[in-house]
mmCIF file of the N, C-alpha and C atoms, coordinates in Angstrom:
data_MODEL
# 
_entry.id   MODEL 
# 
loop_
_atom_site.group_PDB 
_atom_site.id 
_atom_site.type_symbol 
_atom_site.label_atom_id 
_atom_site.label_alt_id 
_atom_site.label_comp_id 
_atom_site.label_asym_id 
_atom_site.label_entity_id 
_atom_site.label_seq_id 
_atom_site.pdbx_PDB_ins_code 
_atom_site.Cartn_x 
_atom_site.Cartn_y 
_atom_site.Cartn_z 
_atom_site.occupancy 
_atom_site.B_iso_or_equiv 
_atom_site.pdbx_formal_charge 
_atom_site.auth_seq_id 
_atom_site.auth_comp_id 
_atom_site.auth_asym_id 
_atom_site.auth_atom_id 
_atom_site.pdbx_PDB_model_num 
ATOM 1   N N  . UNK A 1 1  ? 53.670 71.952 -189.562 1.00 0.00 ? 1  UNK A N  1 
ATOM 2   C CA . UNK A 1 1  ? 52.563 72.842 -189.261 1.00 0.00 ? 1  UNK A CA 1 
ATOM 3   C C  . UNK A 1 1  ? 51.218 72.289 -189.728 1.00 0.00 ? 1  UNK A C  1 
ATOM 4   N N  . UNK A 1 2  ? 50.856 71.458 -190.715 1.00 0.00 ? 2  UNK A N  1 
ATOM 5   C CA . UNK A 1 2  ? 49.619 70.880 -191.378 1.00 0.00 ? 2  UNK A CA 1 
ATOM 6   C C  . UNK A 1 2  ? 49.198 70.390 -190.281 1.00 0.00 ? 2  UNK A C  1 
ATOM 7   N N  . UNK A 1 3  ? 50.137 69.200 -189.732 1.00 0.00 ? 3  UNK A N  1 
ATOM 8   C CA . UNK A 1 3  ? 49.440 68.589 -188.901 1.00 0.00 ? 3  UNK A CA 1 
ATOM 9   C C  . UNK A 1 3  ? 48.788 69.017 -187.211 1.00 0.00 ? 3  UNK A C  1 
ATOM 10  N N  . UNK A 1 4  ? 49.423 70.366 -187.198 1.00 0.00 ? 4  UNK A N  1 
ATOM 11  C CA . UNK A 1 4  ? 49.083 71.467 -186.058 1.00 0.00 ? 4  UNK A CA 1 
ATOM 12  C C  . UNK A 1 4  ? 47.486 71.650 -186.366 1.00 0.00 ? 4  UNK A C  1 
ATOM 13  N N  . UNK A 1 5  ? 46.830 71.909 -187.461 1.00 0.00 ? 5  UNK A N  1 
ATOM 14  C CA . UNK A 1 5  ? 45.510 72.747 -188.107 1.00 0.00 ? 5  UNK A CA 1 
ATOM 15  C C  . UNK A 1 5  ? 44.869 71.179 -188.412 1.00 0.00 ? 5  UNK A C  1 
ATOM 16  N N  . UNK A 1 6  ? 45.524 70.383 -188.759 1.00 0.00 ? 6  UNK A N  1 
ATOM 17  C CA . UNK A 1 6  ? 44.208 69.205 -189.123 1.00 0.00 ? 6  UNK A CA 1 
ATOM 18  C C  . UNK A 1 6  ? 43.586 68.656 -187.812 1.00 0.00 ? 6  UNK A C  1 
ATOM 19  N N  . UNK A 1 7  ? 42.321 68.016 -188.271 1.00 0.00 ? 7  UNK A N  1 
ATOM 20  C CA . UNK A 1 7  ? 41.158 67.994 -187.480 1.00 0.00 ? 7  UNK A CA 1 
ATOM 21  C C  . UNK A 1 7  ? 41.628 66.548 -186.780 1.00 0.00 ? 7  UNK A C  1 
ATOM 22  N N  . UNK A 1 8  ? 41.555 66.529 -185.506 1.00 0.00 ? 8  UNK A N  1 
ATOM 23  C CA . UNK A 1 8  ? 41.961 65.234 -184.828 1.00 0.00 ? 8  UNK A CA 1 
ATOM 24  C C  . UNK A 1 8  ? 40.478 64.612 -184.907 1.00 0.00 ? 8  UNK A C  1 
ATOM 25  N N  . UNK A 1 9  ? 40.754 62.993 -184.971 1.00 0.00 ? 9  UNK A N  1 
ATOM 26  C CA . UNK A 1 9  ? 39.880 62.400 -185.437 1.00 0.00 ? 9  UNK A CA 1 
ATOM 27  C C  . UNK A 1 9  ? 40.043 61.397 -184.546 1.00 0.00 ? 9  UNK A C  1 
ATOM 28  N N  . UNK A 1 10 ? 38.682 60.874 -183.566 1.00 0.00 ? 10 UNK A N  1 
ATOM 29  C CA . UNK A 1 10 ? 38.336 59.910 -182.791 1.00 0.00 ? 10 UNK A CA 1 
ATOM 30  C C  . UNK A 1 10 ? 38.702 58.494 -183.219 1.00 0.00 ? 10 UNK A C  1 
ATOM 31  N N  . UNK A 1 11 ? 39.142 57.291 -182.451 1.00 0.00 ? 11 UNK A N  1 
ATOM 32  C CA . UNK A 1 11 ? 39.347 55.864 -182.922 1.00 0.00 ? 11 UNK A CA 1 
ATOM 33  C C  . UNK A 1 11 ? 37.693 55.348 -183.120 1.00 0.00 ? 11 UNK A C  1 
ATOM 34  N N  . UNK A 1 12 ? 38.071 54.336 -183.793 1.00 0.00 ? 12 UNK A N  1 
ATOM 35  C CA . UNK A 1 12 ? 36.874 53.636 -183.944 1.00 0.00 ? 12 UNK A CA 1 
ATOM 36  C C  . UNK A 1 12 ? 36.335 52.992 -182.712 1.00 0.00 ? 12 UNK A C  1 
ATOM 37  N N  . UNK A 1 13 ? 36.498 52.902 -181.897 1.00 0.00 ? 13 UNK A N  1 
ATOM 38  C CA . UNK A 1 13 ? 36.429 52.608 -180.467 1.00 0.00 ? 13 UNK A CA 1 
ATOM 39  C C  . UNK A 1 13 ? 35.504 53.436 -179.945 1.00 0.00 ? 13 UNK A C  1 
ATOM 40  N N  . UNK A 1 14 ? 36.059 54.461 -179.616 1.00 0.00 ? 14 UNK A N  1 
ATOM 41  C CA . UNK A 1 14 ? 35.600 56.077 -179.065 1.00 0.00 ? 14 UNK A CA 1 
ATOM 42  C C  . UNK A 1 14 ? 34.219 56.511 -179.909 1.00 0.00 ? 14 UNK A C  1 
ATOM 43  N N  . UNK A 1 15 ? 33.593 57.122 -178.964 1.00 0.00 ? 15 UNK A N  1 
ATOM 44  C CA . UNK A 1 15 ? 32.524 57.461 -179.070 1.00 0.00 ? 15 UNK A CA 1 
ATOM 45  C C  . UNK A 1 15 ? 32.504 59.338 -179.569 1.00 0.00 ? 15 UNK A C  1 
ATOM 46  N N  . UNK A 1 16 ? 31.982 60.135 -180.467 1.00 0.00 ? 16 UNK A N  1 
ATOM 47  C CA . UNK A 1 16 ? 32.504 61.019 -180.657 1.00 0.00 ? 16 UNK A CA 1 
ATOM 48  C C  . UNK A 1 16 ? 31.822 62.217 -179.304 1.00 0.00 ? 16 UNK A C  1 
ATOM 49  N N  . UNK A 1 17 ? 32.232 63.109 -179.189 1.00 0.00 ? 17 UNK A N  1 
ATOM 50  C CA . UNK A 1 17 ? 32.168 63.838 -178.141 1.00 0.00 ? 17 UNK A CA 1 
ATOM 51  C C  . UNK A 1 17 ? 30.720 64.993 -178.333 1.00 0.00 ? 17 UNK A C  1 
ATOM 52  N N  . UNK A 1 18 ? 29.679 64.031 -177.997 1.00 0.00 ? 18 UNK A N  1 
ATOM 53  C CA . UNK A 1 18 ? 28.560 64.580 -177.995 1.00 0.00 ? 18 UNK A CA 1 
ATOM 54  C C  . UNK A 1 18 ? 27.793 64.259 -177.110 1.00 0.00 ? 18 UNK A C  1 
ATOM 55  N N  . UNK A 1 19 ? 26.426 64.752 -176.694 1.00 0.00 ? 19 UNK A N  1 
ATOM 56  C CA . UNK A 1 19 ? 26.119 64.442 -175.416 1.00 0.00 ? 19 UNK A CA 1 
ATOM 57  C C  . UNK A 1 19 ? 25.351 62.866 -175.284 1.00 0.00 ? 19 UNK A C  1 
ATOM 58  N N  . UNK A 1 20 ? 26.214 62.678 -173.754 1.00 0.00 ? 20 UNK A N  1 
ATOM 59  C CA . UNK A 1 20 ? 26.177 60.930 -173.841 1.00 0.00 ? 20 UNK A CA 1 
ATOM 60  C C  . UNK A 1 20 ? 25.570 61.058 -172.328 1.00 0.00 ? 20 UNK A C  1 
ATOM 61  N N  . UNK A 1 21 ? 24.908 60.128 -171.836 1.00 0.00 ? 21 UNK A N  1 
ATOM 62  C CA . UNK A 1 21 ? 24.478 59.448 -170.826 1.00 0.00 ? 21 UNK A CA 1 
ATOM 63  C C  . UNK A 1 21 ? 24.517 59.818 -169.741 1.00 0.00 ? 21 UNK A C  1 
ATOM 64  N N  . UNK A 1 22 ? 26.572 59.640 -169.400 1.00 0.00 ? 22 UNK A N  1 
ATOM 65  C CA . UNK A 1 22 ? 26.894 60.227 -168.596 1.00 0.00 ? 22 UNK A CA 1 
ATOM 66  C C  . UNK A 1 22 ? 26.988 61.701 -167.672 1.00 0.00 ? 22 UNK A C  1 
ATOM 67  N N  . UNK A 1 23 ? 26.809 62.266 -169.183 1.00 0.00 ? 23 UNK A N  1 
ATOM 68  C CA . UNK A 1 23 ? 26.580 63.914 -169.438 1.00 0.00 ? 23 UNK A CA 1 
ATOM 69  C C  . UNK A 1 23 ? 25.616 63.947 -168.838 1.00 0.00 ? 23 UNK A C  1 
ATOM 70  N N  . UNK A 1 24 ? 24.428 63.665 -168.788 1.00 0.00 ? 24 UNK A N  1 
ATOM 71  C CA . UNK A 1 24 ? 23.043 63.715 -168.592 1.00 0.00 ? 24 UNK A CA 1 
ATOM 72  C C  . UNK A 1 24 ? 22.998 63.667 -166.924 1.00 0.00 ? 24 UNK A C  1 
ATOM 73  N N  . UNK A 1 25 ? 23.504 62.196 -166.632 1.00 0.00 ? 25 UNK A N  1 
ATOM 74  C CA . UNK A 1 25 ? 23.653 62.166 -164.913 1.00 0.00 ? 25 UNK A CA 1 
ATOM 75  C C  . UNK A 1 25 ? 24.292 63.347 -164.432 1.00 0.00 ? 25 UNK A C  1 
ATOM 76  N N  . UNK A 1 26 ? 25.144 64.435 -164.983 1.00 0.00 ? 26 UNK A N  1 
ATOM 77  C CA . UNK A 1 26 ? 26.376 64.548 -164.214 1.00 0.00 ? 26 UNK A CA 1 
ATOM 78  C C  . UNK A 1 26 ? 25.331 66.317 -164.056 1.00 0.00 ? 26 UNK A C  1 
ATOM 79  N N  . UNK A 1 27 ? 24.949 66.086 -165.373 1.00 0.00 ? 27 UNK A N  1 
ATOM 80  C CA . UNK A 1 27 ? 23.856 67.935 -165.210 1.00 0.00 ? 27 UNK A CA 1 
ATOM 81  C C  . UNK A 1 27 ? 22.893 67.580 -164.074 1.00 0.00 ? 27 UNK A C  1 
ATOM 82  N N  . UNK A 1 28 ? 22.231 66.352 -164.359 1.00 0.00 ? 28 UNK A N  1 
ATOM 83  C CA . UNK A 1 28 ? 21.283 66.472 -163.192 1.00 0.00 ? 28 UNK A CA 1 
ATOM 84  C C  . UNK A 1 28 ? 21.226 66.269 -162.129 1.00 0.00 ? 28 UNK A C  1 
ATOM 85  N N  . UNK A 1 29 ? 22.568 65.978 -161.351 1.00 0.00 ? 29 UNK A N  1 
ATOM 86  C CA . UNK A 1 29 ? 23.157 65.578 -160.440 1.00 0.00 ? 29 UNK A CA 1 
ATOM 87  C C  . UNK A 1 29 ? 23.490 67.175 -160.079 1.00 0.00 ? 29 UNK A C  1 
ATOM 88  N N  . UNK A 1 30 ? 24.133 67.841 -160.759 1.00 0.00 ? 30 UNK A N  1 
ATOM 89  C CA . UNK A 1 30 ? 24.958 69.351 -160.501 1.00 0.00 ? 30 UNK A CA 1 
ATOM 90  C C  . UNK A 1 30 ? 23.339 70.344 -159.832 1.00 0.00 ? 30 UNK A C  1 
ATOM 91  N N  . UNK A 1 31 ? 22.400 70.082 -160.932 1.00 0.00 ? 31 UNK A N  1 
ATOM 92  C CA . UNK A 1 31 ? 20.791 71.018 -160.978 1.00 0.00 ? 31 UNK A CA 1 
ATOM 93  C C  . UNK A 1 31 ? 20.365 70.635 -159.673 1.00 0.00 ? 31 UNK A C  1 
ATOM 94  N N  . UNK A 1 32 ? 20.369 69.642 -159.426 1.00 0.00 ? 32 UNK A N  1 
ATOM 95  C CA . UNK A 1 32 ? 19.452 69.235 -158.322 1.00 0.00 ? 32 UNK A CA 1 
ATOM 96  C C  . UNK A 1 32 ? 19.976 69.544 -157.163 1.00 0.00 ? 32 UNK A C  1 
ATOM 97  N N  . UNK A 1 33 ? 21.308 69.569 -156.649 1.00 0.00 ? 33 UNK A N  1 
ATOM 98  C CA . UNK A 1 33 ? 21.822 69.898 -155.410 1.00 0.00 ? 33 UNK A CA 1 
ATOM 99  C C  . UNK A 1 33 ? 21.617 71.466 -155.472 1.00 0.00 ? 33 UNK A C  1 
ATOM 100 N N  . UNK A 1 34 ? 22.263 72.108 -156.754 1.00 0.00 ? 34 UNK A N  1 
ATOM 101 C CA . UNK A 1 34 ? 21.727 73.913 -156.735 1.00 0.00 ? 34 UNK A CA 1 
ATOM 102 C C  . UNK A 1 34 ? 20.704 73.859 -156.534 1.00 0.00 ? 34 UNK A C  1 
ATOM 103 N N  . UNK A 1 35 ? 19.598 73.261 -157.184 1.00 0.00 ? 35 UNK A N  1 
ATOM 104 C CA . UNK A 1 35 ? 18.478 73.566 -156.236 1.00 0.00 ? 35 UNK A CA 1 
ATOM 105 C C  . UNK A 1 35 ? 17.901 73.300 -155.439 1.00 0.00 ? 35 UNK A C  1 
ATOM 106 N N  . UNK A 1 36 ? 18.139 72.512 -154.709 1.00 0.00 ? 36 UNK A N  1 
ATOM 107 C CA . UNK A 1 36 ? 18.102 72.357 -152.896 1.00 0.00 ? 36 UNK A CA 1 
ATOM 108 C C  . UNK A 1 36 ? 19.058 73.207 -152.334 1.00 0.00 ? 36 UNK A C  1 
ATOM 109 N N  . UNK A 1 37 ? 20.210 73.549 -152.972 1.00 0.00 ? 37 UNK A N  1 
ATOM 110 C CA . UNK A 1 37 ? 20.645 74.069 -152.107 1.00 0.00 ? 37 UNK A CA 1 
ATOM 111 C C  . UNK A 1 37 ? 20.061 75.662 -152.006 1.00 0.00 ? 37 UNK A C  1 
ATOM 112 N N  . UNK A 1 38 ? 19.605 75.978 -152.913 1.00 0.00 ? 38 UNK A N  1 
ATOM 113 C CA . UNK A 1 38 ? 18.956 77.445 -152.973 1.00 0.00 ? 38 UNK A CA 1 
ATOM 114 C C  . UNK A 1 38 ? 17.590 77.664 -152.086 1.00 0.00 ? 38 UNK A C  1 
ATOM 115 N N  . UNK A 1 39 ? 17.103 76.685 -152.225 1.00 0.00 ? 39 UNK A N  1 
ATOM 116 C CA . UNK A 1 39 ? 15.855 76.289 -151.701 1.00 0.00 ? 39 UNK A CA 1 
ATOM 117 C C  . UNK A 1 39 ? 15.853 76.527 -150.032 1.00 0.00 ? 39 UNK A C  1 
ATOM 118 N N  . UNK A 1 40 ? 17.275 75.599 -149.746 1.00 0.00 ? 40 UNK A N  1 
ATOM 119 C CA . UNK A 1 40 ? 17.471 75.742 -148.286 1.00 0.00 ? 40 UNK A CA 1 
ATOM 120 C C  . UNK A 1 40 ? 18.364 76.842 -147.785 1.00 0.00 ? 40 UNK A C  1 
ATOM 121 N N  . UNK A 1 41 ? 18.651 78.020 -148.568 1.00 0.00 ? 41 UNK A N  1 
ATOM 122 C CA . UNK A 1 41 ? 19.349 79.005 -148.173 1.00 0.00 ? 41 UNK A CA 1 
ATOM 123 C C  . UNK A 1 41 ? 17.618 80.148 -147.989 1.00 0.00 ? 41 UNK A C  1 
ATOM 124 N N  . UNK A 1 42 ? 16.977 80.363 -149.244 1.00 0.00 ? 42 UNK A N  1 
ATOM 125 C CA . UNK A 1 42 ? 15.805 80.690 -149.071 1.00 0.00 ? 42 UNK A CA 1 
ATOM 126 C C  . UNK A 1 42 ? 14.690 80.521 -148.211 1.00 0.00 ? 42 UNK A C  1 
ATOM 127 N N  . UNK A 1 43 ? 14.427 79.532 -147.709 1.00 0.00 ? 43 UNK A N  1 
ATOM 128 C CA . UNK A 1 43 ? 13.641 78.836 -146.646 1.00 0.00 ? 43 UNK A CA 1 
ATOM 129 C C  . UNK A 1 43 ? 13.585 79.853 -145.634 1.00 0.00 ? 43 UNK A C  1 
ATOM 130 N N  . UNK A 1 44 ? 12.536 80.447 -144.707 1.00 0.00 ? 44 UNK A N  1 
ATOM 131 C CA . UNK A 1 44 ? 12.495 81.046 -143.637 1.00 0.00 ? 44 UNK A CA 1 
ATOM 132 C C  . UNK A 1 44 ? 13.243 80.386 -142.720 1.00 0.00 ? 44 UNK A C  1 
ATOM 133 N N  . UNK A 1 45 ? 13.599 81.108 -141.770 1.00 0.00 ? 45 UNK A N  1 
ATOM 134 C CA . UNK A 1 45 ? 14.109 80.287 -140.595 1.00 0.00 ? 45 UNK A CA 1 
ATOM 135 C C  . UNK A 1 45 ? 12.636 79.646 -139.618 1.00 0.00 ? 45 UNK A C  1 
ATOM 136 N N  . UNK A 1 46 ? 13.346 79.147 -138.561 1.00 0.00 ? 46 UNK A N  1 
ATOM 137 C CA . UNK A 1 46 ? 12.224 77.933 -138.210 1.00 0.00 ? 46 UNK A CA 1 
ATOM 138 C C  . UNK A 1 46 ? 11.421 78.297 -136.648 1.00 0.00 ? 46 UNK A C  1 
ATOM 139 N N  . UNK A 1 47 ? 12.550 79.660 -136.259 1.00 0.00 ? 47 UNK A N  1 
ATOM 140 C CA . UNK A 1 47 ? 12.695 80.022 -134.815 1.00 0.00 ? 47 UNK A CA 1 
ATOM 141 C C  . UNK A 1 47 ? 11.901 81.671 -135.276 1.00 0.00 ? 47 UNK A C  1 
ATOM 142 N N  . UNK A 1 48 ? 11.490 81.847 -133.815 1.00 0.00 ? 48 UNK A N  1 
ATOM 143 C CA . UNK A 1 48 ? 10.745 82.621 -134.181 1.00 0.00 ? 48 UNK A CA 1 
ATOM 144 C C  . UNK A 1 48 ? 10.889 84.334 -134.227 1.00 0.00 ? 48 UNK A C  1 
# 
């Protein structure tokens, strides 16, 4: 059971799980299509 409750601990390799790089592309990648895509649901139509 100890080892159920102890804190798992990253290799020295591994980078610890905080915000990295990738993170960064992946939000502003997600933001930017929501907002075009909102943008182009909002948009008047074009016809009259």
């Amino acid at each position: 059971m100890p080892d159920v409750l102890s804190k798992a601990k990253t290799g020295p390799e591994e980078d610890p799980a905080r915000f990295n790089r990738r993170r960064l592309v992946r939000w502003l990648a997600i933001l930017t299509i929501g907002t075009l895509t909102m943008v182009a649901c909002w948009q008047d139509p074009l016809y009259p």
